[in-house]
XYZ file of C-alpha atoms in Angstrom:
569
model
C 0.000 0.000 0.000
C 1.465 3.366 -1.065
C 0.492 6.600 0.594
C 1.814 10.104 -0.051
C 4.479 11.168 2.382
C 3.804 14.019 4.764
C 5.284 16.567 2.403
C 4.420 20.207 2.192
C 2.647 19.623 -1.126
C 0.335 17.001 0.409
C -0.359 19.198 3.424
C -1.077 22.136 1.150
C -3.564 20.079 -0.861
C -5.235 18.930 2.367
C -5.411 22.459 3.782
C -6.552 23.951 0.501
C -9.507 21.568 0.439
C -10.576 22.802 3.878
C -10.110 26.449 2.869
C -12.151 26.024 -0.320
C -14.996 24.414 1.636
C -14.981 27.288 4.131
C -13.871 25.087 7.048
C -10.472 26.752 7.611
C -9.449 30.389 7.204
C -6.320 31.201 5.107
C -4.455 32.727 8.114
C -5.145 29.589 10.176
C -3.955 27.459 7.251
C -0.622 29.343 7.174
C -0.334 28.919 10.935
C -0.825 25.149 10.592
C 1.872 24.905 7.896
C 4.341 26.776 10.148
C 3.588 24.450 13.072
C 3.994 21.428 10.802
C 7.507 22.533 9.856
C 8.408 23.241 13.491
C 7.000 20.057 15.028
C 7.092 17.550 12.168
C 3.491 16.569 13.007
C 0.969 16.153 10.199
C -1.309 19.070 9.303
C -4.379 16.829 9.726
C -3.405 16.193 13.360
C -2.556 19.828 14.103
C -5.881 21.294 12.905
C -7.793 18.889 15.163
C -5.614 19.499 18.225
C -5.951 23.256 17.837
C -9.736 22.922 17.526
C -9.717 24.711 14.154
C -11.632 22.022 12.264
C -13.972 19.239 13.392
C -12.951 15.594 13.104
C -15.665 14.998 10.505
C -14.369 17.780 8.258
C -10.790 16.515 8.658
C -11.907 13.014 7.644
C -13.684 14.346 4.561
C -10.606 16.359 3.545
C -8.327 13.344 4.051
C -10.651 11.219 1.940
C -10.585 13.772 -0.884
C -6.854 14.516 -0.734
C -5.693 10.903 -0.432
C -8.410 9.531 -2.745
C -9.435 7.007 -0.091
C -12.980 5.844 0.775
C -14.654 7.500 3.771
C -16.139 5.008 6.257
C -19.669 5.724 7.461
C -21.369 4.324 10.555
C -23.102 1.634 8.471
C -19.715 0.337 7.256
C -18.574 -0.819 10.700
C -19.071 -4.570 11.283
C -21.450 -6.213 13.722
C -18.721 -8.564 15.022
C -14.910 -8.227 15.337
C -12.753 -9.272 12.368
C -9.335 -10.983 12.588
C -9.818 -11.245 16.353
C -7.149 -13.937 16.793
C -4.471 -12.048 14.857
C -4.896 -8.503 16.218
C -4.800 -7.217 19.778
C -7.752 -4.955 20.708
C -5.287 -2.763 22.588
C -3.324 -2.208 19.380
C -6.511 -1.254 17.531
C -7.526 1.168 20.280
C -4.057 2.694 20.499
C -3.913 3.447 16.767
C -7.695 3.934 16.302
C -8.209 1.196 13.721
C -11.258 -0.919 12.895
C -11.156 -3.767 10.325
C -14.322 -3.323 8.267
C -14.455 -6.370 5.993
C -12.381 -8.607 3.755
C -12.601 -7.656 0.097
C -10.655 -8.641 -3.075
C -8.067 -10.596 -1.130
C -7.407 -7.712 1.281
C -8.897 -6.171 4.400
C -10.601 -2.756 4.469
C -9.291 -0.878 7.495
C -10.907 2.271 8.910
C -8.134 4.546 10.230
C -8.293 7.812 12.127
C -4.870 8.574 10.614
C -4.555 6.855 7.219
C -0.983 8.153 6.847
C 0.175 5.954 9.756
C 2.527 3.628 7.829
C 3.549 1.722 10.957
C -0.034 0.734 11.740
C -0.596 -0.462 8.170
C 2.625 -2.509 8.130
C 1.841 -4.046 11.536
C -1.651 -5.024 10.399
C -0.348 -6.624 7.214
C 2.310 -8.519 9.154
C -0.156 -9.743 11.809
C -2.883 -10.854 9.411
C -0.842 -11.819 6.366
C -3.405 -9.919 4.291
C -2.997 -6.772 2.217
C -4.518 -3.697 3.900
C -6.742 -1.219 2.041
C -6.905 1.972 4.174
C -10.188 3.820 4.600
C -10.603 7.148 6.361
C -12.646 6.974 9.555
C -14.029 9.678 11.841
C -12.249 9.161 15.205
C -15.475 9.361 17.234
C -17.119 6.685 15.069
C -14.021 4.478 15.297
C -13.996 4.772 19.096
C -17.705 3.923 19.252
C -17.140 0.851 17.095
C -14.167 -0.266 19.213
C -16.166 0.146 22.428
C -19.022 -1.867 20.940
C -16.863 -4.616 19.417
C -14.291 -5.067 22.188
C -16.070 -3.905 25.344
C -15.392 -5.849 28.516
C -18.894 -5.483 29.938
C -18.265 -2.122 31.580
C -18.759 1.396 30.279
C -15.889 3.886 30.080
C -17.372 5.701 33.060
C -17.356 2.501 35.112
C -13.727 1.770 34.240
C -12.650 5.273 35.241
C -14.650 5.035 38.451
C -12.826 1.863 39.463
C -9.487 3.580 38.889
C -10.157 6.266 41.513
C -8.334 5.227 44.661
C -10.158 5.621 47.923
C -13.373 7.115 46.535
C -15.044 10.333 47.621
C -17.245 10.439 50.657
C -20.396 12.526 50.223
C -19.944 13.926 53.688
C -16.341 14.997 53.008
C -15.747 18.311 54.787
C -12.091 18.800 54.014
C -12.211 21.195 51.026
C -8.508 20.858 50.278
C -8.844 17.070 50.082
C -11.912 17.401 47.871
C -10.095 19.781 45.541
C -7.202 17.358 45.284
C -9.547 14.467 44.547
C -11.360 16.486 41.860
C -7.974 17.197 40.269
C -6.942 13.545 40.004
C -6.534 12.239 36.467
C -9.313 9.582 36.619
C -11.914 12.121 37.808
C -10.807 14.614 35.159
C -11.087 11.923 32.474
C -14.494 10.877 33.800
C -15.923 14.407 33.554
C -14.318 14.899 30.143
C -15.894 11.621 29.013
C -19.352 12.702 30.208
C -19.000 15.947 28.237
C -17.533 14.292 25.116
C -20.286 11.659 25.040
C -22.929 14.372 25.375
C -21.474 16.354 22.472
C -21.239 13.203 20.383
C -24.964 12.405 20.756
C -25.851 16.090 20.141
C -27.218 16.617 23.654
C -28.279 20.132 24.629
C -27.985 19.569 28.393
C -26.224 17.301 30.890
C -28.133 16.708 34.150
C -26.194 15.326 37.135
C -28.711 14.573 39.887
C -27.938 13.161 43.368
C -30.432 10.854 45.048
C -30.394 8.893 48.282
C -28.865 5.724 46.842
C -27.387 6.734 43.502
C -26.086 9.512 41.274
C -28.075 9.850 38.038
C -26.763 11.372 34.791
C -29.148 12.236 31.974
C -28.663 13.861 28.564
C -31.359 15.929 26.868
C -31.259 14.957 23.195
C -33.656 16.648 20.765
C -35.643 17.929 23.727
C -36.111 14.525 25.397
C -34.192 13.355 28.479
C -32.478 9.963 28.388
C -30.495 8.308 31.157
C -26.884 7.259 30.516
C -24.156 5.396 32.387
C -23.503 7.244 35.643
C -20.534 7.417 38.019
C -20.975 5.598 41.338
C -22.497 7.599 44.151
C -19.246 7.635 46.131
C -17.743 9.884 43.412
C -20.580 12.401 43.572
C -18.606 15.079 45.437
C -15.540 14.631 43.219
C -17.499 14.905 39.963
C -19.486 17.962 41.098
C -16.341 19.619 42.433
C -14.463 18.977 39.179
C -17.168 20.719 37.151
C -17.265 23.625 39.631
C -13.490 24.025 39.323
C -13.813 24.085 35.508
C -16.554 26.745 35.784
C -14.539 28.791 38.297
C -17.162 28.350 41.025
C -16.646 28.133 44.777
C -16.407 24.423 45.622
C -16.744 25.188 49.344
C -20.188 26.771 48.839
C -22.819 24.029 48.777
C -25.758 25.864 50.381
C -26.499 28.411 47.631
C -27.119 28.119 43.864
C -24.188 29.080 41.633
C -23.834 29.824 37.917
C -20.758 29.748 35.713
C -19.393 29.056 32.243
C -16.933 26.569 30.784
C -15.113 26.719 27.442
C -13.791 23.416 26.134
C -12.711 21.899 22.837
C -14.279 18.505 22.125
C -13.210 16.607 19.010
C -12.144 19.782 17.256
C -15.287 21.734 18.237
C -15.259 24.825 20.427
C -18.001 24.264 23.016
C -19.403 26.823 25.457
C -21.190 25.417 28.499
C -23.442 27.186 30.987
C -23.225 25.579 34.423
C -25.898 25.815 37.113
C -25.815 24.208 40.558
C -28.569 24.119 43.172
C -28.552 22.489 46.629
C -30.982 19.569 47.009
C -31.797 17.153 49.821
C -29.052 14.713 48.802
C -26.383 17.098 47.522
C -25.860 19.559 44.702
C -27.803 19.069 41.471
C -25.832 20.153 38.410
C -26.989 21.111 34.911
C -24.607 21.910 32.063
C -26.187 23.571 29.007
C -24.123 22.762 25.906
C -23.867 25.631 23.437
C -22.383 24.234 20.237
C -22.368 27.062 17.701
C -21.438 24.600 14.940
C -24.707 22.697 15.453
C -26.908 25.804 15.362
C -27.900 27.314 12.034
C -28.587 30.984 12.739
C -30.622 31.421 9.590
C -34.406 31.875 9.550
C -35.243 29.295 6.825
C -32.935 26.770 8.514
C -34.794 27.317 11.805
C -38.109 26.272 10.242
C -39.518 29.514 8.811
C -41.500 28.761 5.645
C -43.562 30.875 3.298
C -45.747 32.864 3.740
C -44.723 33.347 7.407
C -41.129 34.201 6.457
C -42.171 37.043 4.145
C -44.514 38.620 6.704
C -41.960 38.213 9.516
C -39.110 39.768 7.495
C -41.312 42.721 6.559
C -41.601 43.565 10.272
C -37.956 42.687 11.048
C -36.649 45.169 8.471
C -38.698 48.126 9.724
C -36.645 50.959 11.259
C -38.604 50.947 14.531
C -41.193 49.047 16.525
C -41.215 46.164 18.988
C -40.913 42.591 17.683
C -41.625 39.903 20.283
C -40.788 36.185 20.259
C -42.776 34.117 22.765
C -42.861 30.568 24.048
C -41.916 28.500 27.087
C -38.378 27.946 28.356
C -36.348 25.900 25.888
C -38.464 26.698 22.827
C -35.627 28.348 20.877
C -36.648 31.986 21.358
C -33.111 33.309 21.852
C -31.815 31.365 18.851
C -34.512 32.964 16.692
C -33.550 36.424 17.964
C -29.885 35.729 17.189
C -30.849 34.748 13.624
C -32.777 38.038 13.350
C -29.779 40.025 14.588
C -27.406 38.350 12.140
C -29.795 39.119 9.281
C -29.781 42.816 10.245
C -26.072 42.910 11.171
C -24.537 45.154 8.505
C -21.783 47.809 8.742
C -24.337 50.649 8.735
C -26.411 49.250 11.638
C -25.408 49.431 15.323
C -26.854 46.638 17.467
C -26.798 46.389 21.257
C -28.093 43.463 23.314
C -28.679 42.940 27.026
C -28.954 39.270 27.978
C -29.052 36.895 30.920
C -27.032 34.928 30.042
C -25.212 35.553 26.755
C -25.611 32.242 24.937
C -23.560 32.876 21.784
C -21.020 35.588 21.054
C -21.946 37.302 17.790
C -19.306 39.082 15.714
C -20.021 42.792 15.221
C -22.743 42.989 17.892
C -22.277 44.648 21.301
C -23.558 42.215 23.940
C -24.016 43.003 27.641
C -24.473 40.423 30.412
C -26.796 41.569 33.220
C -25.399 41.400 36.752
C -28.192 42.043 39.281
C -25.781 41.666 42.215
C -24.116 44.966 41.227
C -27.311 46.669 40.038
C -26.828 46.015 36.292
C -30.398 44.922 35.512
C -32.209 44.861 32.180
C -33.806 48.246 32.912
C -30.547 49.862 34.075
C -28.639 48.614 31.018
C -31.389 49.801 28.657
C -31.345 53.317 30.052
C -27.619 53.480 29.281
C -28.106 51.862 25.868
C -30.177 54.773 24.590
C -27.156 57.048 25.064
C -25.073 54.735 22.842
C -27.002 55.741 19.679
C -28.055 52.209 18.620
C -30.293 51.310 15.696
C -31.459 47.949 17.083
C -31.840 46.820 20.697
C -32.268 43.232 21.794
C -33.605 42.545 25.295
C -33.149 38.985 26.482
C -36.548 38.984 28.211
C -39.210 41.491 29.253
C -39.788 40.503 32.878
C -41.350 43.550 34.499
C -43.140 46.831 33.861
C -39.983 48.959 34.015
C -38.237 46.944 31.296
C -41.396 46.928 29.152
C -41.791 50.714 29.479
C -38.186 51.380 28.443
C -38.588 49.027 25.450
C -41.715 50.895 24.384
C -40.033 54.285 24.812
C -37.016 53.106 22.780
C -39.370 52.101 19.977
C -41.145 55.457 20.066
C -37.789 57.245 19.690
C -36.933 55.425 16.473
C -35.343 52.132 17.516
C -36.188 48.570 16.535
C -36.546 46.527 19.729
C -36.414 42.702 19.764
C -37.319 40.770 22.891
C -38.926 37.636 24.340
C -41.874 36.881 26.588
C -43.006 33.703 28.322
C -46.512 33.149 26.965
C -48.244 30.188 25.353
C -49.233 31.826 22.072
C -48.913 35.065 20.126
C -52.247 36.563 21.172
C -51.540 35.869 24.847
C -48.561 38.247 24.717
C -50.863 41.251 24.393
C -52.777 40.202 27.505
C -49.504 39.636 29.353
C -48.244 43.148 28.577
C -51.589 44.663 29.577
C -51.407 42.693 32.836
C -47.982 44.293 33.401
C -49.875 47.631 33.221
C -48.322 48.782 29.934
C -50.713 51.391 28.518
C -52.869 50.053 25.680
C -52.260 53.095 23.456
C -48.491 52.547 23.796
C -48.826 48.897 22.781
C -50.808 49.745 19.662
C -48.243 52.428 18.741
C -45.140 50.269 19.156
C -45.693 46.489 18.924
C -45.327 45.517 15.254
C -45.532 41.739 15.408
C -45.507 38.745 17.752
C -43.995 35.359 16.936
C -44.885 32.295 19.034
C -42.922 29.079 18.595
C -42.232 25.562 19.841
C -39.553 23.005 18.997
C -40.461 19.598 17.544
C -38.160 16.712 16.751
C -37.455 16.135 13.059
C -37.637 12.674 11.530
C -34.387 10.901 10.698
C -34.147 11.102 6.891
C -32.383 7.726 6.745
C -35.093 5.583 8.341
C -38.422 7.408 8.250
C -41.175 5.180 6.869
C -44.058 6.439 4.672
C -47.686 5.749 5.450
C -51.048 7.086 4.176
C -52.297 10.287 5.771
C -55.149 10.019 8.268
C -58.392 11.461 6.739
C -58.982 13.382 9.981
C -55.636 15.100 9.478
C -56.633 16.180 5.969
C -59.975 17.454 7.241
C -58.178 19.609 9.814
C -56.217 21.315 7.042
C -59.294 22.040 4.938
C -58.656 24.274 1.962
C -55.785 26.155 3.600
C -53.225 23.843 2.022
C -53.593 24.890 -1.616
C -50.978 22.493 -3.010
C -52.190 19.437 -1.084
C -51.715 16.297 -3.258
C -54.630 13.967 -3.940
C -53.145 11.184 -1.791
C -50.703 12.816 0.615
C -48.115 10.763 2.478
C -46.936 11.208 6.038
C -43.943 9.559 7.696
C -43.450 7.645 10.932
C -40.321 7.277 13.089
C -38.563 3.930 12.640
C -35.045 3.992 14.121
C -31.568 3.220 12.781
C -27.900 3.513 13.743
C -27.619 7.120 12.619
C -30.418 8.306 14.929
C -29.459 5.789 17.657
C -32.786 3.999 17.331
C -34.965 7.010 18.192
C -36.284 7.682 14.688
C -35.553 11.400 15.128
C -32.509 13.538 14.431
C -32.486 17.266 15.211
C -35.289 19.738 15.859
C -37.140 22.455 14.007
C -39.649 25.140 14.929
C -43.379 25.257 14.470
C -44.613 28.796 14.772
C -47.341 31.371 14.368
C -46.799 35.022 13.511
C -49.298 37.717 14.455
C -48.715 41.058 12.681
C -50.327 43.906 14.613
C -52.769 45.278 12.036
C -55.382 48.026 12.388
C -58.018 45.447 13.331
C -55.779 43.965 16.042
C -55.025 47.461 17.353
C -58.709 48.265 17.725
C -59.208 45.035 19.695
C -56.258 45.861 21.941
C -57.655 49.329 22.696
C -60.837 47.776 24.026
C -58.849 45.107 25.933
C -60.290 42.159 24.007
C -59.613 38.651 25.343
C -56.722 36.656 23.879
C -59.126 34.231 22.161
C -60.816 37.095 20.324
C -57.443 38.449 19.219
C -56.490 34.971 18.038
C -59.705 34.533 16.022
C -59.212 37.906 14.359
C -55.599 37.079 13.480
C -56.600 33.722 11.946
C -59.287 35.467 9.879
C -56.588 37.822 8.604
C -54.432 34.903 7.493
C -52.386 33.875 10.554
C -51.365 30.220 10.474
C -51.498 28.737 13.980
C -48.640 26.695 15.410
C -50.785 23.577 15.154
C -51.505 24.156 11.469
C -47.870 25.019 10.761
C -46.961 21.734 12.463
C -49.427 19.807 10.291
C -47.884 21.313 7.187
C -44.495 20.117 8.333
C -46.041 16.673 8.958
C -47.224 16.540 5.331
C -43.785 17.735 4.197
C -42.252 14.708 5.941
C -40.375 16.840 8.495
C -42.001 15.562 11.699
C -44.914 13.487 13.009
C -48.424 14.295 14.201
C -47.505 12.942 17.642
C -44.650 15.457 17.906
C -46.924 18.353 16.976
C -49.536 17.268 19.524
C -46.844 16.818 22.183
C -45.854 20.484 22.071
C -49.149 22.171 21.157
C -51.633 20.050 23.140
C -54.357 21.202 20.771
C -57.230 18.815 20.028
């Protein structure tokens, strides 16, 4: 087997592929080439270690540059190959997985297909010619764990390597800090985070109970339990995370909040950390903010015509208040970020006040509120107006003072974006009136209200078609002008790529209520939310439920998912 040597020309071809695909900037590419000359390490290893490019993108570039096949999850075997001739430790050390025998040789998935020693050792051990394939390291490690596991998870193995354990009632803070800094505990926490990122989890929940420590990941909005450390390591694990988040490990009686920045498999990950004291110890939640997994683009978030056109018409006005509503975890802030990026041009100044700042946006001035020193939403907004902004974004309107300043900012020629916690678009008007915002100010400033929920999207690799329920078609009526004669819907099945769930990712279902003259007249006489809703539907508003049904007929999600988040009969 002949592979190109690690010459500058090969590295340049590899790097150029990443640059052309927009995965690596030219200055970073030059930096990698300099480090390659200084260290002698391959460019494909350097870009991953520096966190400049994800492992998946590196694998794709290696496949293109070396003209080698790229192994996918379906290519990995169900049982080990050449088990008698090859040591599992050798495979794990070099990140190799034999895929299958083919044409008198063996196809070998390799994290580093330029590793000549590994290829020669495999050929010598098996007596068979090796055909290298490029493998994504995370997928190779998963396959190795599945094929050569010893009956214990990685977390269990690390737990057994901690000497002496960690007593829950440990009062010696210095001892606890030392324990949390031991290599096995560090690796255990890193493994919990890496596994969560790998399965695309949005949150990690570490929850202490009387007889056990439970770890759960929230994947596509649904919690699932995973392998957990033993209870005796509870204090060490919690303390390790608190050290990473720069929190006070001696304080266990009060809630604490912090942030962690880590690089996992070439991805830069921000994590928000929250601890609260419970009956059996501190409960810990880590919110994973992976910018690479979030598409801050309105169509990508689930906006479809005609909602997108009506929403953008309001978004591009020079002033007014645009509200996004929904419960916690419904993607409101992500939608606002997509709006800001769409309006983020050199001639527009944007200021935001948030609690907390979830993603750092280039070219936008973002302020984190700090109530402990008096920097509240209202206080920050009063200062903002002296900064001559064009657009203001308020993380959430929580009280009358904040609402009044937002309204005043709109009246003085600013576009104000913010969120509210209400169940639907029409309910936002009632909520603001309940806050005692004057009705004439609402009708003068609020331009539109978007309500949204998140639903899981079907895995495109395993979704199964089935005839649409006649009741579903009756619900749509004539509103779906391009409805086919015999529409098809899809059901969740489950495969390797979606880990058997049948779903992969999430999208929004939404309703957008533009504040028209008719809506304004209803607001002035303090009409009920249901009356506002009926009027909006008569003027063409598509409800969240109907938007969800359209996405069902488009094969994006299921009826059960839409019902789960809307609860509408």
